[in-house]
Tab-separated table of C-alpha atoms in Angstrom:
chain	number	residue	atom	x	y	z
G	1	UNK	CA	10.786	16.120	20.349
G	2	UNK	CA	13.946	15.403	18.184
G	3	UNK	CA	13.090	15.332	14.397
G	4	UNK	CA	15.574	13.282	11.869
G	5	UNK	CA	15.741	14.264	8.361
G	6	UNK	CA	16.111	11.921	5.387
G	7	UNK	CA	18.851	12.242	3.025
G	8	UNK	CA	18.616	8.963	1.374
G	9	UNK	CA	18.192	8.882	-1.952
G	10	UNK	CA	16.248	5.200	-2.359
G	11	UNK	CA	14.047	5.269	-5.128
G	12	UNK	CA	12.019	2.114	-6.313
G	13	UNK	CA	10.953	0.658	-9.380
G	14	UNK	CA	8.708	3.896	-10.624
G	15	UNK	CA	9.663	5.563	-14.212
G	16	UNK	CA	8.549	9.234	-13.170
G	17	UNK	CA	8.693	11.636	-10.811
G	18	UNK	CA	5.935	13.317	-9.522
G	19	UNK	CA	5.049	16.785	-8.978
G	20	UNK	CA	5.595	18.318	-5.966
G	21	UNK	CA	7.501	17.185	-2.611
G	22	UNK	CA	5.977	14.291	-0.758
G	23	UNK	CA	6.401	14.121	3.136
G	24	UNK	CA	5.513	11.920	5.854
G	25	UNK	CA	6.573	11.854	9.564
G	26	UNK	CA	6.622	8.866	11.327
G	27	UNK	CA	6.421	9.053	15.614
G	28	UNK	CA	7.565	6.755	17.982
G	29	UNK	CA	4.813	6.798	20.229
G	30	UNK	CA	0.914	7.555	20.277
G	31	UNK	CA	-0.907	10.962	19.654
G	32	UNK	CA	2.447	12.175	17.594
G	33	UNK	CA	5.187	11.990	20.626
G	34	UNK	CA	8.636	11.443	20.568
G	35	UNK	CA	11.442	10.773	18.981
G	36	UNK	CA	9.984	11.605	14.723
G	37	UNK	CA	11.700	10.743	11.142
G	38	UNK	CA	10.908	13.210	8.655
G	39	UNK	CA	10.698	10.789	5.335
G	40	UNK	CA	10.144	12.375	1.669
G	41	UNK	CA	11.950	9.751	-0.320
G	42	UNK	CA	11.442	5.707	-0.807
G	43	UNK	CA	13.210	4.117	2.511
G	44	UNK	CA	14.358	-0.126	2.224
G	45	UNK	CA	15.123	0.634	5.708
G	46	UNK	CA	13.948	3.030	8.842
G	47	UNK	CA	15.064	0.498	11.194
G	48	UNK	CA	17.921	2.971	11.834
G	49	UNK	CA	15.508	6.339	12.460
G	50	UNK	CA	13.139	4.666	14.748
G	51	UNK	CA	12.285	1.359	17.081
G	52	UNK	CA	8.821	1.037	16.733
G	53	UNK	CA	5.907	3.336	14.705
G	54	UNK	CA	3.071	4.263	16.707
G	55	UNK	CA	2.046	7.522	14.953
G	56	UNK	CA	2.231	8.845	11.480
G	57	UNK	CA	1.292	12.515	9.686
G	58	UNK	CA	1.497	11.679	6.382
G	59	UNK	CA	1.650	15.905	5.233
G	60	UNK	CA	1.544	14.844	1.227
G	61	UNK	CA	1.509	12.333	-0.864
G	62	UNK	CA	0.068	8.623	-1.108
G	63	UNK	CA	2.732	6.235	0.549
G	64	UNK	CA	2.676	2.339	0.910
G	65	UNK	CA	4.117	1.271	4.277
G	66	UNK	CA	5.813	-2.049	5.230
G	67	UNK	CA	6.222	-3.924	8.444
G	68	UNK	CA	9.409	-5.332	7.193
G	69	UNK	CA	12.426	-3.988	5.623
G	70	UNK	CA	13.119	-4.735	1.783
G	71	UNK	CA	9.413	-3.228	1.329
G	72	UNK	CA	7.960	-6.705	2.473
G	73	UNK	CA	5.331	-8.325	4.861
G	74	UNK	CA	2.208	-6.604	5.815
G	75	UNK	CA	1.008	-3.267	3.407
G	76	UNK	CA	0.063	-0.139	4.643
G	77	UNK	CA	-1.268	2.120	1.904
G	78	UNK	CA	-1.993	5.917	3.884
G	79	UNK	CA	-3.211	9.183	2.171
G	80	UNK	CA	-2.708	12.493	3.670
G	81	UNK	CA	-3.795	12.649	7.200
G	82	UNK	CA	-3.169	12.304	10.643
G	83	UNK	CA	-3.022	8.636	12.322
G	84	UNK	CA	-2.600	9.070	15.912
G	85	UNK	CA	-1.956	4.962	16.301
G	86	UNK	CA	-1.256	1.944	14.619
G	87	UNK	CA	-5.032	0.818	14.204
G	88	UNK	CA	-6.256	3.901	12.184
G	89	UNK	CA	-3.939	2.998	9.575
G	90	UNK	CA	-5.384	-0.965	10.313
G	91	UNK	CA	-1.870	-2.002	11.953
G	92	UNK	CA	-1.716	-4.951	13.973
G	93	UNK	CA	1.631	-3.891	15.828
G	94	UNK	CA	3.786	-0.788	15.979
G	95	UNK	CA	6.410	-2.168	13.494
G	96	UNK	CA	6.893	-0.255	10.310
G	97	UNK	CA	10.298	-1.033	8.561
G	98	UNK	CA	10.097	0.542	4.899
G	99	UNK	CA	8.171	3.059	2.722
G	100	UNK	CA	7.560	4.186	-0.532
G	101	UNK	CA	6.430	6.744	-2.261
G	102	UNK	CA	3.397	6.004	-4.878
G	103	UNK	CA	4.461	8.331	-8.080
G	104	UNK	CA	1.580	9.140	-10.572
G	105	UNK	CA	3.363	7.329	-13.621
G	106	UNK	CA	-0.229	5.716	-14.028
G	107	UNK	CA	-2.437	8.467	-16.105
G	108	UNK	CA	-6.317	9.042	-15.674
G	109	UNK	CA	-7.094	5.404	-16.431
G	110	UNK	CA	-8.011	2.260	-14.484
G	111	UNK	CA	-8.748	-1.245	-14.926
G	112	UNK	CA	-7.708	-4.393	-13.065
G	113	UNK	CA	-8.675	-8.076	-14.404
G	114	UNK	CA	-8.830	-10.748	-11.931
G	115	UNK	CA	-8.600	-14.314	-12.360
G	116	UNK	CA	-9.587	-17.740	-10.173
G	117	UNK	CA	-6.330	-19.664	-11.363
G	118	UNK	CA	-2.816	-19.011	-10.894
G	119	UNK	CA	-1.447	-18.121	-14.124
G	120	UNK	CA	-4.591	-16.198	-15.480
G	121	UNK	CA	-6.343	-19.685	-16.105
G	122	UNK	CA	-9.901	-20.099	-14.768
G	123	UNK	CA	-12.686	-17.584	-15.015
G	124	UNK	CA	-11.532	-13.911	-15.407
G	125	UNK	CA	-13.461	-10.575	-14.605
G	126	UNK	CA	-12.912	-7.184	-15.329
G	127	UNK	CA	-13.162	-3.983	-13.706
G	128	UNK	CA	-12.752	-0.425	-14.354
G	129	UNK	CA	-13.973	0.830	-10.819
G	130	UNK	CA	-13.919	0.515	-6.590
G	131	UNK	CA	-15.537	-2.042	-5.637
G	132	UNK	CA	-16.855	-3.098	-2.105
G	133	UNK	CA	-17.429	-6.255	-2.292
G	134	UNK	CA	-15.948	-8.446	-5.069
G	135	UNK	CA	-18.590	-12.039	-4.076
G	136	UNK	CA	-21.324	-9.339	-4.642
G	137	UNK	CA	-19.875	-8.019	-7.674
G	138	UNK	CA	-18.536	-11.210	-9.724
G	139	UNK	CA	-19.351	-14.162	-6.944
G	140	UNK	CA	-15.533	-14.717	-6.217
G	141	UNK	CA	-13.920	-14.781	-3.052
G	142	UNK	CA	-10.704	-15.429	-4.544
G	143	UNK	CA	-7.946	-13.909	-6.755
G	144	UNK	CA	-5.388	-16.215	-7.929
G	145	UNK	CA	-3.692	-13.955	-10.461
G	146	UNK	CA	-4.604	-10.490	-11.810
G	147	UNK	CA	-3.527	-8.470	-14.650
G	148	UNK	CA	-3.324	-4.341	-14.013
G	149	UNK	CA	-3.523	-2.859	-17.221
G	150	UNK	CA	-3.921	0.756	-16.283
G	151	UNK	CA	-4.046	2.827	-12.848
G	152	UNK	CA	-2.355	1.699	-9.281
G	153	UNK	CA	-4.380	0.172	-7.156
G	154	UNK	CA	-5.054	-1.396	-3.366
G	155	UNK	CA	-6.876	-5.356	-2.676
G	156	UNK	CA	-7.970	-5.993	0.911
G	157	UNK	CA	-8.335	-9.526	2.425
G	158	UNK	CA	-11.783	-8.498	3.510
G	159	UNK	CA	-15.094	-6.240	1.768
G	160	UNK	CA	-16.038	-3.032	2.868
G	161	UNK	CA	-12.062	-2.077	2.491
G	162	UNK	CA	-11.143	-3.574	5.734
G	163	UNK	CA	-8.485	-6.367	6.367
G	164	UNK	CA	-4.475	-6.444	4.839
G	165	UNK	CA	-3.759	-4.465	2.396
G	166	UNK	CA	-2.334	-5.279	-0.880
G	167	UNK	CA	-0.554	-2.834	-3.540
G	168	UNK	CA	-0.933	-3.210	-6.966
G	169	UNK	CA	0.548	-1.315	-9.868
G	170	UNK	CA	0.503	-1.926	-13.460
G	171	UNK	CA	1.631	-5.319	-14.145
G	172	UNK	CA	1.448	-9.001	-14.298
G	173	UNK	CA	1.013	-10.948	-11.370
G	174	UNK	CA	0.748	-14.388	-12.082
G	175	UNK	CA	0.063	-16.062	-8.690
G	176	UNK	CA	-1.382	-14.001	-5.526
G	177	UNK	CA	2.421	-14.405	-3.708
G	178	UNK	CA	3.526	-11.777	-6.061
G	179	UNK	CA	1.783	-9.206	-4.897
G	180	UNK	CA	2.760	-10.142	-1.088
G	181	UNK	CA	-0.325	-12.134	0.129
G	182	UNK	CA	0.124	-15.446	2.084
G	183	UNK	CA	-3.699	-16.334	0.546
G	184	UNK	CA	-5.530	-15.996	-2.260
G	185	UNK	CA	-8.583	-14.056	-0.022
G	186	UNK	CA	-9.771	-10.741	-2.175
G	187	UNK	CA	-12.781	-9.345	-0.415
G	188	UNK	CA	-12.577	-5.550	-2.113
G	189	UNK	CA	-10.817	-3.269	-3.816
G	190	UNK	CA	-10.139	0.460	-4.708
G	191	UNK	CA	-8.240	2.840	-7.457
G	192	UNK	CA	-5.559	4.819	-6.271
G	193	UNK	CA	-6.334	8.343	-7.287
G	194	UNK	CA	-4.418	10.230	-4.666
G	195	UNK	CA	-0.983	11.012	-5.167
């Protein structure tokens, strides 16, 4: 097994650093074989380490993972663990192309509010907590555009946590294409509290 070390020094939009050294190690293939990167720094391109991600140990840290480079397409948000393929970490293919780190610039607060209009027009709703099903919860099935006042935290297409993945930190995001969805389709969300 030949392990890669990063040297880059790509850092993202983040005002802090956190404590502590963050590490994950990406595989090439299944059950953590072959070729391996070694990552603990924000990458806007592995395309160079590896050809295709089928494993991942992520040893610390909370990372967000792209299919794409330039930390677009599809979201992978992955806590420490061990992800022996692609579909524990709900991949639909093998492709991950950039990473980042999420830094605790955030505090011990949370709260997201939601709206049904681009813009932050329509009816808005508030939340301070994870929630599992947002239709139960407020009767939406939709986000527009959302405000995060405090905390970082992850949407999913689907309830129950499951379907793409969508990160959010604090911010404006005035139409659901700013936050890298292709529809407007919230079905649940979650804090962040693991970094």
């Amino acid at each position: 097994m030949i392990c890669l070390e990063s040297e880059l020094e790509l850092t993202f939009d983040f005002q802090a650093q956190p404590e502590g050294t963050k590490k994950i190690v990406f595989f090439e293939d299944k059950n953590f074989q072959g070729r391996c990167y070694e990552c603990s720094t924000d990458c806007l391109d592995l395309r160079s380490y590896f050809n295709r991600c089928s494993s991942i140990k992520v040893e610390s840290g909370c990372w967000v993972l792209y299919e794409l480079p330039n930390y677009t397409g599809y979201q992978y948000i992955l806590s420490p663990g061990e992800y022996p393929d692609h579909q524990q970490w709900m991949g639909l293919i093998d492709n991950i192309k950039s990473c980042r780190c999420i830094k605790n610039v955030y505090g011990k607060n949370w709260k997201i509010r939601f709206y049904n209009k681009q813009g932050f027009g329509g009816q808005a709703a508030e939340c301070v907590e994870d929630c599992p099903s947002i239709y139960d919860a407020f009767k939406f099935r939709e986000f527009h555009s959302c405000v995060v006042m405090d905390g970082a935290w992850v949407l999913y297409e689907q309830p129950s946590y499951n379907g793409h993945q969508y990160f959010l930190e604090r911010g404006e995001y005035p139409n659901y294409t700013d936050w890298g969805a292709n529809s407007p389709a919230v079905g649940s969300f979650r804090m962040i509290k693991e970094f």
